[in-house]
mmCIF file of C-alpha atoms in Angstrom:
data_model
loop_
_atom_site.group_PDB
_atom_site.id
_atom_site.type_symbol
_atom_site.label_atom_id
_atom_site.label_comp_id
_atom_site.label_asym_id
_atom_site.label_seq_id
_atom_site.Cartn_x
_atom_site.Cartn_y
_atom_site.Cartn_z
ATOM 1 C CA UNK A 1 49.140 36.923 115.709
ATOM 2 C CA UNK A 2 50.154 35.339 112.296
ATOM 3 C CA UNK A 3 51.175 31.911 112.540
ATOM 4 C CA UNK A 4 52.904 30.391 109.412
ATOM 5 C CA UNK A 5 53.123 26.806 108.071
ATOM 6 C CA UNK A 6 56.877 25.576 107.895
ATOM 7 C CA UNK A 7 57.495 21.866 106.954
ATOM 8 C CA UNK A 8 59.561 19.778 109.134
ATOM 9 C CA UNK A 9 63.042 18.450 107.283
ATOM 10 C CA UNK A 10 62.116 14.799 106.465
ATOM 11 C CA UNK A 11 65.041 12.933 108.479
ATOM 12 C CA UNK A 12 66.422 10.022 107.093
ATOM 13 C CA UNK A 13 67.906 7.428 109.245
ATOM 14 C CA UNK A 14 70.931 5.706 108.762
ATOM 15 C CA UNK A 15 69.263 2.301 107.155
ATOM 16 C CA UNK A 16 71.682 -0.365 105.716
ATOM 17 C CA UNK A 17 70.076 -2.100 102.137
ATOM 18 C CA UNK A 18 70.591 -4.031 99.990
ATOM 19 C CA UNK A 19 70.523 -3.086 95.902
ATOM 20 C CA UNK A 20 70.896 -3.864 92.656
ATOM 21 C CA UNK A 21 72.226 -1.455 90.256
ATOM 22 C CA UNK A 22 70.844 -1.458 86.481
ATOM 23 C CA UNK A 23 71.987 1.700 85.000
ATOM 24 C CA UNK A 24 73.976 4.680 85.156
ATOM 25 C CA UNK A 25 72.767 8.395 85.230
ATOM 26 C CA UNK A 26 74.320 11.323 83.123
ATOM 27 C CA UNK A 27 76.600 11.789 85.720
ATOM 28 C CA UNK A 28 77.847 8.567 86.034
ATOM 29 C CA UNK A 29 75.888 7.342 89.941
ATOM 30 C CA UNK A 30 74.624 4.165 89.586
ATOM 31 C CA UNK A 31 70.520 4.264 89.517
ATOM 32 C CA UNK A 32 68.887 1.335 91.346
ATOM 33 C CA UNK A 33 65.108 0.908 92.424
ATOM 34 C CA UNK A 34 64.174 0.869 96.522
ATOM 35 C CA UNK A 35 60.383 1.671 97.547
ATOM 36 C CA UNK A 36 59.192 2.183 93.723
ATOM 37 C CA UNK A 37 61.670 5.034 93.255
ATOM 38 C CA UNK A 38 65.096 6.178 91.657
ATOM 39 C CA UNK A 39 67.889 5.504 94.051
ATOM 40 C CA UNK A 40 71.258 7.480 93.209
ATOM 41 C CA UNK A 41 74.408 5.724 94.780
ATOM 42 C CA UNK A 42 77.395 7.148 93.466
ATOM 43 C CA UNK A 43 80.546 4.355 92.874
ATOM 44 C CA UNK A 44 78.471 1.441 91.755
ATOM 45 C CA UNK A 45 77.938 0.253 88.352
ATOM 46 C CA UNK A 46 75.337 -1.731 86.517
ATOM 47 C CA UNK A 47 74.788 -5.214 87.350
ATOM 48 C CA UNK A 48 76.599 -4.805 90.854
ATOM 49 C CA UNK A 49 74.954 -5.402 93.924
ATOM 50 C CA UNK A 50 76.391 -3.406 97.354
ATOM 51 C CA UNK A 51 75.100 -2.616 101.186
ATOM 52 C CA UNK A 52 74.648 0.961 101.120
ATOM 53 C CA UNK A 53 73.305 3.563 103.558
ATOM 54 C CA UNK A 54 70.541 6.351 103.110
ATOM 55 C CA UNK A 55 71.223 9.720 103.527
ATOM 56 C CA UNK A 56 68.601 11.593 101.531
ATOM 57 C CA UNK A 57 65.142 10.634 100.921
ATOM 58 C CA UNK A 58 63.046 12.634 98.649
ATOM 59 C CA UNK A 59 59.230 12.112 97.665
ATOM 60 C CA UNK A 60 60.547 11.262 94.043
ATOM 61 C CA UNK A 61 64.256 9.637 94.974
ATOM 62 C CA UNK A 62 66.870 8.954 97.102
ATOM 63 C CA UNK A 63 70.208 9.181 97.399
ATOM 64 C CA UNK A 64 72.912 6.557 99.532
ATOM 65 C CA UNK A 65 76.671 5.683 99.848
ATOM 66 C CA UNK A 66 77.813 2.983 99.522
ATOM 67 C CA UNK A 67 78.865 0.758 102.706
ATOM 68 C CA UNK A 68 80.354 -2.432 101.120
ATOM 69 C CA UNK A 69 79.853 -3.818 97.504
ATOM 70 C CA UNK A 70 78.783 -7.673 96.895
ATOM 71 C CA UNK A 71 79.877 -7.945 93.787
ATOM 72 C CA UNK A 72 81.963 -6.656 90.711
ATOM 73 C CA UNK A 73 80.981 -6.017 87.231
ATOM 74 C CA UNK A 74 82.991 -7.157 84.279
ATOM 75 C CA UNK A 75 82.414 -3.169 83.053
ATOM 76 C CA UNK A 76 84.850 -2.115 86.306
ATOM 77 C CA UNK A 77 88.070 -0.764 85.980
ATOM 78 C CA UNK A 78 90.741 0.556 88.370
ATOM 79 C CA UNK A 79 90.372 4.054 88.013
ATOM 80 C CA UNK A 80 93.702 5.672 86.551
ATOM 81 C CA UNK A 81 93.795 8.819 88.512
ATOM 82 C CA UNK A 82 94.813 8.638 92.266
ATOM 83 C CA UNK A 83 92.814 11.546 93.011
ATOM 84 C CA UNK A 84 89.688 9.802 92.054
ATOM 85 C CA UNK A 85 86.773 9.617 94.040
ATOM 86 C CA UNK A 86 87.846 12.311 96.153
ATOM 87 C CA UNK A 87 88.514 14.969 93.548
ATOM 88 C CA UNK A 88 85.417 16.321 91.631
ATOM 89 C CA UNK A 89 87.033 16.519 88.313
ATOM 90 C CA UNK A 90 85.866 12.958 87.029
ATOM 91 C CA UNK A 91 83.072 10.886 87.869
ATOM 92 C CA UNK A 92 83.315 7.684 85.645
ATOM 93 C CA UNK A 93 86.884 6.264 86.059
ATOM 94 C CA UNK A 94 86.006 3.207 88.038
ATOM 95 C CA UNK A 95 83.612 2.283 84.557
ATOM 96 C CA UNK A 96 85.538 0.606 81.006
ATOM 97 C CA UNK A 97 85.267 3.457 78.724
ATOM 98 C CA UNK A 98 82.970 0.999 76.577
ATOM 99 C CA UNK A 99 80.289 1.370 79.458
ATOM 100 C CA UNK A 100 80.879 5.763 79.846
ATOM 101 C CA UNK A 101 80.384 5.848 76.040
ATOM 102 C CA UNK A 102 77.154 4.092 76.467
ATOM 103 C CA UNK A 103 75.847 5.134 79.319
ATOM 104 C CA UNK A 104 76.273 8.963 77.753
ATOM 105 C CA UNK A 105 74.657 8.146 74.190
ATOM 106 C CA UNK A 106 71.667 6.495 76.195
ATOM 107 C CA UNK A 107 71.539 9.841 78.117
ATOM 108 C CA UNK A 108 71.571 12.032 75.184
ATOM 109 C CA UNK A 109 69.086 9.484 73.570
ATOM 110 C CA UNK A 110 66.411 10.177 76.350
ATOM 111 C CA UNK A 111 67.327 13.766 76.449
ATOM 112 C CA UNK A 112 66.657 13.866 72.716
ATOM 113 C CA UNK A 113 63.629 11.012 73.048
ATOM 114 C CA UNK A 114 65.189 10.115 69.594
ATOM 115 C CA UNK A 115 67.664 7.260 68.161
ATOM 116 C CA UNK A 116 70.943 8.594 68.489
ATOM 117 C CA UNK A 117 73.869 7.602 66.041
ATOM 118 C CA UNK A 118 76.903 5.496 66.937
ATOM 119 C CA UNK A 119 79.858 7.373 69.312
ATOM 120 C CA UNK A 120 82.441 9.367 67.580
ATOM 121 C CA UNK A 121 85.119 9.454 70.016
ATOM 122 C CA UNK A 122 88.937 10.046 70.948
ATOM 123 C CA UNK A 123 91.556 9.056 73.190
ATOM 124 C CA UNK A 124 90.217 8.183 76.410
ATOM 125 C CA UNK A 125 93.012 9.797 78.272
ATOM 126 C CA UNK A 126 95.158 12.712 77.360
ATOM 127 C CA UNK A 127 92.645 15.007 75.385
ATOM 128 C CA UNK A 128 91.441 17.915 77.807
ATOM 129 C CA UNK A 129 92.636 21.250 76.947
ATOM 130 C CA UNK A 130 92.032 23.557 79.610
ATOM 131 C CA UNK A 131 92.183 23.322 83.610
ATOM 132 C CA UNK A 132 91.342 25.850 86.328
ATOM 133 C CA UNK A 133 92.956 24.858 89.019
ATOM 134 C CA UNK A 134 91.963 26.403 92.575
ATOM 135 C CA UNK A 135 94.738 27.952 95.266
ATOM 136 C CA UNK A 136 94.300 28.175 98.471
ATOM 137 C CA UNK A 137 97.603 28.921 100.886
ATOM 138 C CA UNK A 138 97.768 27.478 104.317
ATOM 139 C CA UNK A 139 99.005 28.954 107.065
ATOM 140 C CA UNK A 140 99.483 26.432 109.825
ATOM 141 C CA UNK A 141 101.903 24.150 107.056
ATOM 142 C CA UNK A 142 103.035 26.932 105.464
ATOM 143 C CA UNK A 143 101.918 25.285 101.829
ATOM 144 C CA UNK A 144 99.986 26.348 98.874
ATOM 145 C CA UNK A 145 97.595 24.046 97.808
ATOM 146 C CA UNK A 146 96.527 23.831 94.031
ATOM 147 C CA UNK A 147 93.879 21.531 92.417
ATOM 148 C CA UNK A 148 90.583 21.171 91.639
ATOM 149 C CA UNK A 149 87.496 20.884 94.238
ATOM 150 C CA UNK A 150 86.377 18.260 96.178
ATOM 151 C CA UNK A 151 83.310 16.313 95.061
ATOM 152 C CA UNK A 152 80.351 18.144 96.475
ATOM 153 C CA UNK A 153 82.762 20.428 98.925
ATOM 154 C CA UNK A 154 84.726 23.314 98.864
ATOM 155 C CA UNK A 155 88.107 22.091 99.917
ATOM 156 C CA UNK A 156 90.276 21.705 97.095
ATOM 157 C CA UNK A 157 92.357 18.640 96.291
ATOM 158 C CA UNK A 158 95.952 18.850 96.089
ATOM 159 C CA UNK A 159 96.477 17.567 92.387
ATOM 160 C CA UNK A 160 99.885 16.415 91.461
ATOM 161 C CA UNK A 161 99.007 14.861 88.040
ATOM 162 C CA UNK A 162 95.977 14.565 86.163
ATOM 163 C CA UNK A 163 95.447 11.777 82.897
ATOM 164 C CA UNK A 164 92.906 13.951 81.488
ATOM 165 C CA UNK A 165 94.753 17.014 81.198
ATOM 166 C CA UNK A 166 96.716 16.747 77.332
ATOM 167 C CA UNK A 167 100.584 15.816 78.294
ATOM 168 C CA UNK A 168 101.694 18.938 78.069
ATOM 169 C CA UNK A 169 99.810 20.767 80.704
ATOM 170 C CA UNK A 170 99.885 17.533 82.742
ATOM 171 C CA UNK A 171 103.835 17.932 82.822
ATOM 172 C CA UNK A 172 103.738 21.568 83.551
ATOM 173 C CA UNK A 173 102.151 20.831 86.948
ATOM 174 C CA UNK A 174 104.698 20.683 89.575
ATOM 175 C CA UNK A 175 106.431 23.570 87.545
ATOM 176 C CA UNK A 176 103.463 25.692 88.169
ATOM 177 C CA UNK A 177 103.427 24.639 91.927
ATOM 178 C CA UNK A 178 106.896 25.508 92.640
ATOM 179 C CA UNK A 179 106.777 29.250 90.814
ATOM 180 C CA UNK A 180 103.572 30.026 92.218
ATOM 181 C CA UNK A 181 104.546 28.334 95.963
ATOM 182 C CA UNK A 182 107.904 30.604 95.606
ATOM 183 C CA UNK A 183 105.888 33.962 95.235
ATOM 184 C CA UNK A 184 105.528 36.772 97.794
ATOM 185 C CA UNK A 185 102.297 37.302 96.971
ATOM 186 C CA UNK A 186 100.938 33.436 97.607
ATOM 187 C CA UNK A 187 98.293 34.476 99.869
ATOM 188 C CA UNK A 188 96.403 36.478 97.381
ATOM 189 C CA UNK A 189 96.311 33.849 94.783
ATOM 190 C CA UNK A 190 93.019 32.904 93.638
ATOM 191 C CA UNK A 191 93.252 30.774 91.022
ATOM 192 C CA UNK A 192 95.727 29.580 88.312
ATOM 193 C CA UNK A 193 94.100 28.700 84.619
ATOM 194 C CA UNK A 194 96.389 26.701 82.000
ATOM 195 C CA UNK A 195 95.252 26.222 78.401
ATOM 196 C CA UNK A 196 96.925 24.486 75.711
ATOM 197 C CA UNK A 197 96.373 26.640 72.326
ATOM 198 C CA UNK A 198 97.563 25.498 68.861
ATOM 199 C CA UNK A 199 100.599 27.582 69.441
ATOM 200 C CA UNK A 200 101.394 26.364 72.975
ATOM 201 C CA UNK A 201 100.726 26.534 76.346
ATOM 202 C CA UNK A 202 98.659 29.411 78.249
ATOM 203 C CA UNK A 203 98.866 30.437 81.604
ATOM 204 C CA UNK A 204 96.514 33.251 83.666
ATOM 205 C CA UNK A 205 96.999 33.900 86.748
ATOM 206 C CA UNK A 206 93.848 35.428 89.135
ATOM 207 C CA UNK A 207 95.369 37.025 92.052
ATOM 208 C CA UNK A 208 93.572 39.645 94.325
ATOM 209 C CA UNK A 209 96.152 42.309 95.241
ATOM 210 C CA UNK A 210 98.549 43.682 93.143
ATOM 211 C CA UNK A 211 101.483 41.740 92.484
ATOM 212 C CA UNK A 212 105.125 43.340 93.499
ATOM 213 C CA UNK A 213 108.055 43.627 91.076
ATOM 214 C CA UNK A 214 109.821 40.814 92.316
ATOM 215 C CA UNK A 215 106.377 38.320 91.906
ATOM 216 C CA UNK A 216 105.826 39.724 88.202
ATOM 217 C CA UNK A 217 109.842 38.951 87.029
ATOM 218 C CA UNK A 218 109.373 35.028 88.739
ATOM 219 C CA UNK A 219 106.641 35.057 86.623
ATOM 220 C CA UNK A 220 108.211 36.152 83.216
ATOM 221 C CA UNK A 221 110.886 33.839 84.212
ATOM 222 C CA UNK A 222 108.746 30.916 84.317
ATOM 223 C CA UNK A 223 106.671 31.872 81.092
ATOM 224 C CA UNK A 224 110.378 32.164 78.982
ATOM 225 C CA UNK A 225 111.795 28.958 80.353
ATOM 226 C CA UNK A 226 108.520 26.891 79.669
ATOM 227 C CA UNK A 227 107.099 28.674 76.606
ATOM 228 C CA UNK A 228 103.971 29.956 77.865
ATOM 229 C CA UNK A 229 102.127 32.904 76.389
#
C-alpha cells in the first residue's frame, strides 16, 4: 500500500510581543523584525511600538494583529473615512499623506532597484474615478446592502460615503441605494459600477435575471433625473 508524505500545518500560538515598526510595505502593513525575519502587522506605522499577537508564521515571515499600541508616530493621522479599517478599499488612511507618498516611491525604488524621481501627485482626497460597488440583499432585514468588500473577507461593507470617490459619484451614493433598494428585481443584483467620464456620470448595472418593465422605467427615471449615461 502507497503511503504519501503530507506536512503537518505549522500552528502558531497565540503569543503576545513586543515590536518596533521601521517601515511600511507596498501595501501599507507596517514591517518590523521578530526571530531574524519580516513581520507584517497591518495598522502600525514606522517608529511605533505596539503588543501584537501571531497568527501566521511562515519559514520566511510572519504575520500579527495588533493587540494594543505603545506609542504614536508624528506620521499618524485620523483616518478620514469611517469605513476604514474594516472596508478593503484603502489601506493607508491612518498614515500623513507625506509618509504614503514615501513609503510608495521607496517601493517602486526597490521594485525598480533604481533612484526614482521626486512624487508627482494630486489631491489626496476626491480624485478616484470609478467604483464597483458589491450588492448583496438580505433577507432576514429585508435590506440591500451596497459597498465594497471587507478586508480579506467576502462580506461587503455597507458604504454610505467614500472621500476617495471624485464628489460627484460620492454624492450620487444614497441616490443609487434608494433606486436600486426600490427595485423588484433586488435579489438578482450583482453588482452596481459608477464611473465619472468627461461628459458625466456612468452607471452599469450587473444583474442576473432579466429585469421586468417596471425595474427598467425606475431605472431610466433615475438616469434622467441625475444625468447619467
Amino acid at each position: 500500500m502507497a503511503q504519501f508524505y503530507s506536512a503537518k500545518r505549522r500552528v502558531t500560538t497565540r503569543q503576545i510581543i513586543t515590536v518596533t515598526v521601521n517601515d511600511l510595505d507596498p501595501f501599507g502593513q507596517g514591517v518590523a523584525r521578530h526571530q531574524g525575519k519580516a513581520l507584517f502587522v497591518s495598522g502600525v506605522l514606522p517608529q511605533e511600538q505596539a503588543e501584537v499577537v501571531l497568527v501566521e508564521d511562515k519559514k520566511q515571515y510572519a504575520r500579527a494583529q495588533v493587540k494594543r499600541r505603545l506609542t504614536d508616530s508624528p506620521q499618524r493621522q485620523a483616518p478620514r473615512c469611517p469605513h476604514f479599517g474594516v472596508c478593503g478599499g484603502c489601506q493607508q488612511q491612518h498614515a500623513s499623506v507625506a509618509l504614503q507618498q514615501q513609503s510608495k516611491r521607496a517601493a517602486l525604488a526597490r521594485l525598480m532597484k533604481r533612484e526614482v524621481d521626486e512624487v508627482i501627485a494630486g489631491v489626496p482626497w476626491g480624485y478616484r474615478r470609478r467604483a464597483r460597488l458589491s450588492l448583496n440583499y438580505q433577507p432576514k432585514t429585508q435590506q440591500l446592502q451596497m459597498g465594497f468588500r471587507q478586508a480579506n473577507a467576502k462580506a461587503i461593507v455597507d458604504v454610505v460615503q467614500c472621500p476617495v470617490l471624485v464628489p460627484q459619484l460620492e454624492a450620487l451614493l444614497p441616490a443609487v441605494r434608494e433606486c436600486l433598494s426600490a427595485l423588484s428585481a433586488l435579489r438578482h443584483l450583482g453588482h452596481v459600477e459608477l464611473v465619472q467620464a468627461d461628459n458625466g456620470p456612468l452607471m452599469v448595472l450587473r444583474h442576473t435575471a432579466a429585469l421586468p418593465a417596471g425595474d427598467r422605467e425606475k431605472l431610466e427615471r433615475f438616469s434622467q433625473t441625475h444625468g447619467l449615461s
